[in-house]
Amino acid sequence: MSDHIQIARHGAVQIIRMNRPDKKNALTRAMYATMTQAIVDGDADPAIRAHVFFGVPGAFSSGNDLQDFMAFVTTGNMGSEVIDFLVALASAKKPLVAGVDGLAIGIGSTIHFHCDLTFATPQSFFKTPFVDLGLVPEAGSSLLGPALMGHQRAFAFLAMGDGLNAVEAKEAGLVYKLVETEELENSVLKAATEIAAKPPQAMQLSRDLLRMPQDDIIERIKLEAKHFAERLQSAEARSALMAFLTRKKG
Ligand code: COA
């Protein structure tokens, strides 16, 4: 269990809040493990009808903790927490709703390819610097990204690392609605509560019909993860990680 993930309930909605503000919600292995358990437990609990992801003001998430990536480079042990989380995300049985304010980097962006509704504030910013880090897209984004936004926008976002501001993310289909900061949590909880009030079996079936086959997504997540792990050992990735971890802050 990680103290940096807070689990709460709002009626039939489970709230999963990333809460590591001093590191802009960079995700550690323990945080992934806690979120995986929350999704699995919530899916198994008939009293829960939807999952919600929140970050903190100004930071939904700055992505995977880069210290953890560096630890993998030196120890060779990545653990299964990240992949377990990605598989849980792709396999979630109940709708996923997210509220973003501020930074949404790496998995902080790609998680929204799995969400059914994402609300974001105008100052939100989405970016996936995978290639600049010597890495490749993850979380099934190499499959879901082009399907959602077309090849060229997905290439710019996922391979070039071009960021999307809130308006662009909405135009690209990564965000459902833009809402003012003070309205964010209410808007998300209202939508999740509406989802939770619908007939659950019809909702689950409809959601499954609307989504790409789960097996295809999981297969892609595993393929990306294989490349990702290999890339983490590359000279390109080592030097990009070292540059971040040893940077001087002005
Ligand atoms: N992993 C580990 N630590 C991170 C982090 C990450 N992904 N993102 C931010 N942090 C840490 C910073 O090192 C800093 O820690 P410190 O105060 O102990 O030095 C703290 O969070 C605050 O970040 P800082 O860089 O000072 O804030 P900023 O507003 O200037 O910039 C970011 C925020 C997110 C743009 C910048 O930190 C960044 O580029 N992070 C890396 C993002 C990334 O590449 N993620 C992986 C994608 S696969």
Coordinates of N, CA, C and O in Angstrom, one line a residue, residues 83 86-87 139-140 216-228:
I83 N 3.3 -3.0 -15.3 CA 2.5 -3.8 -16.3 C 1.2 -4.3 -15.6 O 0.2 -4.4 -16.3
L86 N -1.2 -1.5 -15.9 CA -1.7 -1.3 -17.3 C -2.7 -2.3 -17.7 O -3.7 -2.0 -18.3
V87 N -2.4 -3.6 -17.3 CA -3.4 -4.6 -17.6 C -4.7 -4.4 -16.8 O -5.8 -4.6 -17.4
A139 N 1.3 1.7 -22.4 CA -0.2 1.6 -22.0 C -1.1 1.4 -23.2 O -2.3 1.8 -23.1
G140 N -0.6 0.7 -24.2 CA -1.5 0.5 -25.4 C -1.7 1.7 -26.2 O -2.4 1.7 -27.2
D216 N -6.7 -7.4 -27.6 CA -5.8 -6.7 -28.6 C -5.0 -5.6 -27.8 O -3.8 -5.4 -28.0
I217 N -5.7 -5.0 -26.9 CA -5.1 -3.9 -26.1 C -4.0 -4.5 -25.2 O -2.9 -4.0 -25.1
I218 N -4.4 -5.6 -24.5 CA -3.4 -6.2 -23.6 C -2.2 -6.8 -24.4 O -1.0 -6.6 -23.9
E219 N -2.5 -7.3 -25.5 CA -1.3 -7.9 -26.3 C -0.4 -6.7 -26.7 O 0.8 -6.8 -26.6
R220 N -1.0 -5.5 -27.1 CA -0.2 -4.4 -27.4 C 0.6 -3.9 -26.2 O 1.8 -3.5 -26.3
I221 N -0.1 -3.8 -25.0 CA 0.6 -3.4 -23.8 C 1.8 -4.2 -23.6 O 2.9 -3.7 -23.2
K222 N 1.7 -5.5 -23.8 CA 2.8 -6.4 -23.5 C 4.0 -6.3 -24.5 O 5.1 -6.3 -24.2
L223 N 3.6 -6.0 -25.8 CA 4.6 -5.8 -26.8 C 5.3 -4.5 -26.5 O 6.6 -4.5 -26.6
E224 N 4.6 -3.5 -26.2 CA 5.2 -2.2 -25.9 C 6.2 -2.3 -24.7 O 7.3 -1.8 -24.6
A225 N 5.7 -3.1 -23.7 CA 6.5 -3.3 -22.4 C 7.8 -4.0 -22.7 O 8.8 -3.7 -22.1
K226 N 7.8 -4.9 -23.6 CA 9.0 -5.7 -24.0 C 10.0 -4.7 -24.6 O 11.2 -4.6 -24.2
H227 N 9.5 -3.9 -25.6 CA 10.4 -2.9 -26.2 C 10.9 -1.8 -25.1 O 12.0 -1.4 -25.1
F228 N 9.9 -1.5 -24.3 CA 10.2 -0.4 -23.2 C 11.3 -0.9 -22.3 O 12.3 -0.1 -22.0

